[in-house]
Amino acid sequence: MPYLAFTALVRKPGLSFPQALSGHPEKSSIDLATALSQHEDYVKALQQAGGNVEHLPSQDQLADATFVEDTAIVLEDKFLLCPMKELSRQTEVQSTATVLKTYRDCIEMDPPATLDGGDVMDTPDTIFVGLSKRTNLRAIKALSELTSKKVVPVSVTKGLHLKSAATFLGNNLLIIDPTRVDASNLQYFDWIEVSENESYSSNCLALGNTVLMPAGFPNVRDKIQSHGRETIELAMSEFEKADGSITCLSLIIPRRAALQKIPQ
Ligand code: CIR
């Protein structure tokens, strides 16, 4: 039995997942059965990394509801429910909130702020937030009033979210495709730099010493391992076709917050 270091909220892709929002050229070939099998492997990887996995109820009508990361962020002792820009995704937030409220208080942000969790890259002292197609300056300013950490905007020049291009692996290490973001505020970190044709591998999920990453990038995998990390490679084809990647499929609640689940 692994040491349970965190709780991961996940939601299986529902029946309408093949209609997910996407700008990917192969979006019309999303296969639900393959997506479900890839999601099962993802859940096993979270467990292998020491996670307690909690399944949110399926949402067959909400095509993008498997991308739970976007609906809320962990903010010290509470959760911030994200004011999502896409109308079709806003109902997902309340559905995640019913479960989050069993752990900690949930707070909200007023319009015209718009924010997706995929734009929020938390590090020990600073929260970097993508200024992107989905997240605006209003939200970044509002977030800075809700946390004692520094909040720093990062312009996303290509792709959906900040974490589509850069993710924090712990120990001051970032994995990043610098062609997709204005990286001037990220110079302080050590980088594993991926090339434009490896861009999809810049979204990884670090859980302690284990890094979940998309399969098919042996060069990047070796670089991550050279930093002393273990890697778990996951087939992600169906989620990639829906503009989603590794971090999007879960909301990670650190052990400290998970332990203090509010008695119902
Ligand atoms: C969307 O466009 O909202 C979804 N199809 C993909 C969301 C991916 N989420 C993420 O990168 N955090």
Short mmCIF file of C-alpha atoms and ligand atoms in Angstrom, two decimals:
data_model
loop_
_atom_site.label_atom_id
_atom_site.label_comp_id
_atom_site.label_asym_id
_atom_site.label_seq_id
_atom_site.Cartn_x
_atom_site.Cartn_y
_atom_site.Cartn_z
CA MET A 1 0.00 0.00 0.00
CA PRO A 2 1.68 3.25 -1.11
CA TYR A 3 1.90 6.24 1.21
CA LEU A 4 -1.08 8.43 0.30
CA ALA A 5 0.43 11.84 -0.30
CA PHE A 6 -2.48 13.54 -2.04
CA THR A 7 -6.04 13.17 -3.23
CA ALA A 8 -6.70 13.47 -6.96
CA LEU A 9 -10.18 14.36 -8.19
CA VAL A 10 -10.88 12.93 -11.62
CA ARG A 11 -13.88 12.47 -13.87
CA LYS A 12 -14.17 9.86 -16.60
CA PRO A 13 -14.89 11.23 -20.08
CA GLY A 14 -18.65 11.21 -20.62
CA LEU A 15 -20.65 10.22 -23.70
CA SER A 16 -20.31 13.67 -25.29
CA PHE A 17 -16.51 13.79 -24.92
CA PRO A 18 -15.98 13.41 -28.71
CA GLN A 19 -17.67 16.83 -29.04
CA ALA A 20 -15.14 18.54 -26.72
CA LEU A 21 -14.00 22.06 -27.59
CA SER A 22 -10.87 21.78 -29.67
CA GLY A 23 -8.75 23.44 -32.29
CA HIS A 24 -6.85 20.20 -32.98
CA PRO A 25 -6.88 19.09 -36.64
CA GLU A 26 -7.88 15.53 -35.63
CA LYS A 27 -10.67 16.48 -33.25
CA SER A 28 -13.31 14.70 -35.36
CA SER A 29 -11.63 11.33 -34.77
CA ILE A 30 -11.83 11.30 -30.95
CA ASP A 31 -12.67 7.73 -29.90
CA LEU A 32 -14.53 7.45 -26.61
CA ALA A 33 -13.60 3.82 -25.89
CA THR A 34 -9.89 4.60 -26.35
CA ALA A 35 -10.25 7.71 -24.19
CA LEU A 36 -11.86 5.67 -21.40
CA SER A 37 -9.04 3.15 -21.49
CA GLN A 38 -6.40 5.92 -21.48
CA HIS A 39 -8.21 7.51 -18.55
CA GLU A 40 -8.12 4.22 -16.61
CA ASP A 41 -4.35 4.08 -17.10
CA TYR A 42 -4.10 7.68 -15.91
CA VAL A 43 -5.97 6.81 -12.73
CA LYS A 44 -3.68 3.82 -12.12
CA ALA A 45 -0.65 6.10 -12.55
CA LEU A 46 -2.02 8.53 -9.95
CA GLN A 47 -2.44 5.63 -7.54
CA GLN A 48 1.03 4.33 -8.32
CA ALA A 49 2.38 7.80 -7.48
CA GLY A 50 0.74 7.57 -4.03
CA GLY A 51 -2.59 9.24 -4.71
CA ASN A 52 -6.01 8.59 -3.27
CA VAL A 53 -8.26 8.96 -6.31
CA GLU A 54 -11.77 10.34 -5.90
CA HIS A 55 -14.09 10.04 -8.91
CA LEU A 56 -16.47 12.91 -9.58
CA PRO A 57 -19.81 11.80 -11.00
CA SER A 58 -19.79 11.42 -14.80
CA GLN A 59 -21.31 14.24 -16.82
CA ASP A 60 -22.50 12.84 -20.13
CA GLN A 61 -23.86 16.19 -21.32
CA LEU A 62 -20.71 18.19 -20.54
CA ALA A 63 -18.19 17.38 -23.26
CA ASP A 64 -15.15 18.85 -21.50
CA ALA A 65 -15.93 17.78 -17.94
CA THR A 66 -13.06 15.29 -17.81
CA PHE A 67 -10.66 18.27 -17.74
CA VAL A 68 -11.30 18.92 -14.04
CA GLU A 69 -8.10 20.89 -13.52
CA ASP A 70 -9.69 23.91 -15.16
CA THR A 71 -12.60 24.20 -12.74
CA ALA A 72 -10.85 25.14 -9.49
CA ILE A 73 -7.48 25.84 -7.91
CA VAL A 74 -6.12 25.03 -4.47
CA LEU A 75 -5.38 28.28 -2.70
CA GLU A 76 -3.67 27.73 0.65
CA ASP A 77 -6.50 26.70 3.01
CA LYS A 78 -9.33 27.06 0.49
CA PHE A 79 -10.34 26.44 -3.10
CA LEU A 80 -11.01 29.08 -5.70
CA LEU A 81 -13.78 28.12 -8.11
CA CYS A 82 -12.68 29.29 -11.53
CA PRO A 83 -14.84 31.80 -13.44
CA MET A 84 -14.44 29.94 -16.72
CA LYS A 85 -14.75 31.91 -19.93
CA GLU A 86 -16.33 29.19 -22.06
CA LEU A 87 -20.08 29.14 -21.50
CA SER A 88 -20.24 25.41 -22.24
CA ARG A 89 -17.82 24.70 -19.37
CA GLN A 90 -19.32 26.88 -16.64
CA THR A 91 -21.70 24.20 -15.33
CA GLU A 92 -18.70 21.96 -14.61
CA VAL A 93 -17.55 24.34 -11.89
CA GLN A 94 -20.58 23.88 -9.65
CA SER A 95 -20.38 20.14 -10.08
CA THR A 96 -16.74 20.08 -8.90
CA ALA A 97 -17.64 22.47 -6.08
CA THR A 98 -20.10 20.05 -4.49
CA VAL A 99 -17.17 17.71 -3.81
CA LEU A 100 -14.59 20.39 -3.00
CA LYS A 101 -16.86 21.84 -0.34
CA THR A 102 -16.49 18.58 1.60
CA TYR A 103 -12.78 19.38 2.00
CA ARG A 104 -12.44 23.13 2.46
CA ASP A 105 -14.23 26.41 1.90
CA CYS A 106 -14.71 27.46 -1.71
CA ILE A 107 -14.47 31.06 -2.81
CA GLU A 108 -15.47 32.68 -6.10
CA MET A 109 -14.31 35.50 -8.30
CA ASP A 110 -16.66 38.03 -9.88
CA PRO A 111 -16.99 38.72 -13.61
CA PRO A 112 -15.51 40.14 -15.79
CA ALA A 113 -12.62 38.05 -14.42
CA THR A 114 -12.12 34.84 -16.41
CA LEU A 115 -9.74 32.10 -15.32
CA ASP A 116 -9.05 28.46 -16.22
CA GLY A 117 -7.07 26.26 -13.82
CA GLY A 118 -4.85 25.22 -16.74
CA ASP A 119 -3.35 28.71 -16.63
CA VAL A 120 -2.32 28.51 -12.98
CA MET A 121 1.19 27.25 -12.27
CA ASP A 122 1.80 27.14 -8.54
CA THR A 123 5.38 27.19 -7.20
CA PRO A 124 6.61 27.55 -3.60
CA ASP A 125 6.70 31.39 -3.50
CA THR A 126 4.98 32.50 -6.65
CA ILE A 127 1.88 31.64 -8.64
CA PHE A 128 2.46 32.15 -12.36
CA VAL A 129 -0.72 32.74 -14.33
CA GLY A 130 -1.12 32.54 -18.07
CA LEU A 131 -2.56 35.57 -19.77
CA SER A 132 -4.24 33.53 -22.44
CA LYS A 133 -7.30 32.95 -24.62
CA ARG A 134 -9.14 31.95 -21.42
CA THR A 135 -7.62 33.96 -18.56
CA ASN A 136 -7.63 37.75 -18.33
CA LEU A 137 -5.71 40.39 -16.40
CA ARG A 138 -8.73 41.08 -14.23
CA ALA A 139 -8.55 37.53 -12.84
CA ILE A 140 -4.80 37.76 -12.31
CA LYS A 141 -5.26 40.98 -10.31
CA ALA A 142 -8.10 39.48 -8.28
CA LEU A 143 -6.03 36.36 -7.57
CA SER A 144 -3.18 38.46 -6.20
CA GLU A 145 -5.59 39.78 -3.54
CA LEU A 146 -6.52 36.26 -2.46
CA THR A 147 -3.07 34.83 -1.74
CA SER A 148 0.04 35.73 0.20
CA LYS A 149 2.19 34.45 -2.68
CA LYS A 150 3.42 36.67 -5.46
CA VAL A 151 1.20 36.42 -8.55
CA VAL A 152 3.03 36.89 -11.85
CA PRO A 153 1.41 36.99 -15.32
CA VAL A 154 2.97 35.07 -18.20
CA SER A 155 1.73 35.80 -21.72
CA VAL A 156 0.73 32.69 -23.63
CA THR A 157 1.53 33.30 -27.29
CA LYS A 158 0.55 29.91 -28.74
CA GLY A 159 -1.76 27.17 -27.48
CA LEU A 160 -4.54 27.10 -24.94
CA HIS A 161 -3.07 27.56 -21.46
CA LEU A 162 0.17 28.38 -19.67
CA LYS A 163 0.49 24.76 -18.56
CA SER A 164 0.12 23.61 -22.19
CA ALA A 165 3.64 25.06 -22.53
CA ALA A 166 5.27 24.95 -19.10
CA THR A 167 4.90 22.90 -15.94
CA PHE A 168 6.73 23.01 -12.61
CA LEU A 169 8.45 19.79 -11.59
CA GLY A 170 9.58 20.87 -8.11
CA ASN A 171 13.14 21.68 -6.95
CA ASN A 172 13.19 24.87 -9.01
CA LEU A 173 12.81 22.86 -12.24
CA LEU A 174 10.49 23.72 -15.13
CA ILE A 175 9.78 21.78 -18.27
CA ILE A 176 9.04 24.31 -20.95
CA ASP A 177 8.56 25.00 -24.64
CA PRO A 178 9.71 28.64 -24.66
CA THR A 179 8.31 29.24 -28.15
CA ARG A 180 4.77 29.33 -26.73
CA VAL A 181 5.09 31.77 -23.85
CA ASP A 182 6.88 34.95 -22.93
CA ALA A 183 9.40 33.26 -20.67
CA SER A 184 11.07 36.41 -19.35
CA ASN A 185 9.48 35.94 -15.91
CA LEU A 186 10.55 32.28 -15.81
CA GLN A 187 14.31 32.76 -16.18
CA TYR A 188 14.95 32.18 -12.48
CA PHE A 189 14.12 28.46 -12.84
CA ASP A 190 16.26 25.65 -14.16
CA TRP A 191 14.74 24.46 -17.43
CA ILE A 192 14.23 21.24 -19.24
CA GLU A 193 13.67 22.86 -22.61
CA VAL A 194 11.65 20.96 -25.18
CA SER A 195 11.66 21.75 -28.88
CA GLU A 196 8.61 22.94 -30.79
CA ASN A 197 7.99 19.46 -32.21
CA GLU A 198 8.09 18.01 -28.67
CA SER A 199 5.83 20.73 -27.33
CA TYR A 200 3.11 18.38 -26.09
CA SER A 201 5.59 16.88 -23.61
CA SER A 202 5.98 20.18 -21.77
CA ASN A 203 2.80 19.35 -19.87
CA CYS A 204 3.81 16.89 -17.14
CA LEU A 205 2.45 16.22 -13.67
CA ALA A 206 5.04 15.99 -10.90
CA LEU A 207 3.83 14.06 -7.86
CA GLY A 208 6.67 13.80 -5.39
CA ASN A 209 9.50 12.10 -7.20
CA THR A 210 7.25 10.65 -9.90
CA VAL A 211 6.50 12.51 -13.10
CA LEU A 212 3.51 11.55 -15.25
CA MET A 213 4.23 12.44 -18.86
CA PRO A 214 2.79 11.76 -22.31
CA ALA A 215 4.20 8.69 -24.10
CA GLY A 216 6.24 9.10 -27.27
CA PHE A 217 8.97 11.50 -26.14
CA PRO A 218 11.96 9.29 -25.21
CA ASN A 219 14.38 12.19 -25.44
CA VAL A 220 12.36 14.27 -22.97
CA ARG A 221 11.81 11.24 -20.71
CA ASP A 222 15.58 10.71 -20.49
CA LYS A 223 16.12 14.36 -19.58
CA ILE A 224 13.54 14.13 -16.79
CA GLN A 225 15.12 10.94 -15.48
CA SER A 226 18.54 12.57 -15.53
CA HIS A 227 17.19 14.87 -12.80
CA GLY A 228 16.63 11.83 -10.58
CA ARG A 229 12.90 11.53 -11.26
CA GLU A 230 10.91 8.45 -12.03
CA THR A 231 8.61 8.74 -15.03
CA ILE A 232 5.32 7.12 -15.94
CA GLU A 233 4.49 7.48 -19.63
CA LEU A 234 0.85 7.61 -20.62
CA ALA A 235 -0.90 7.33 -23.98
CA MET A 236 -2.86 10.57 -24.35
CA SER A 237 -3.92 10.61 -28.02
CA GLU A 238 -7.65 11.12 -27.45
CA PHE A 239 -7.16 13.89 -24.88
CA GLU A 240 -4.59 15.60 -27.09
CA LYS A 241 -7.18 15.71 -29.88
CA ALA A 242 -9.42 17.59 -27.43
CA ASP A 243 -6.64 20.10 -26.63
CA GLY A 244 -6.09 18.47 -23.24
CA SER A 245 -2.99 17.07 -21.63
CA ILE A 246 -1.70 15.32 -18.50
CA THR A 247 -2.37 17.94 -15.81
CA CYS A 248 -5.87 18.76 -17.12
CA LEU A 249 -7.32 15.40 -16.11
CA SER A 250 -7.02 15.85 -12.35
CA LEU A 251 -7.29 18.33 -9.54
CA ILE A 252 -4.60 17.52 -7.02
CA ILE A 253 -5.44 18.23 -3.39
CA PRO A 254 -2.32 18.08 -1.21
CA ARG A 255 -2.45 15.80 1.80
CA ARG A 256 -2.64 18.72 4.23
CA ALA A 257 -5.97 19.90 2.78
CA ALA A 258 -7.28 16.41 2.06
CA LEU A 259 -6.75 15.27 5.63
CA GLN A 260 -8.95 18.01 6.93
CA LYS A 261 -12.05 16.81 5.09
CA ILE A 262 -15.03 18.52 6.71
CA PRO A 263 -17.33 16.01 8.47
CA GLN A 264 -20.78 15.97 6.78
C1 CIR B 1 -11.11 23.11 -23.59
O1 CIR B 1 -10.95 23.64 -24.69
O2 CIR B 1 -11.48 23.76 -22.61
C2 CIR B 1 -10.88 21.63 -23.45
N1 CIR B 1 -11.24 20.97 -24.66
C3 CIR B 1 -9.44 21.34 -23.13
C4 CIR B 1 -9.05 21.81 -21.77
C5 CIR B 1 -7.68 21.41 -21.42
N2 CIR B 1 -7.37 21.78 -20.08
C6 CIR B 1 -6.16 22.10 -19.66
O3 CIR B 1 -5.23 22.24 -20.46
N3 CIR B 1 -6.01 22.39 -18.38
#
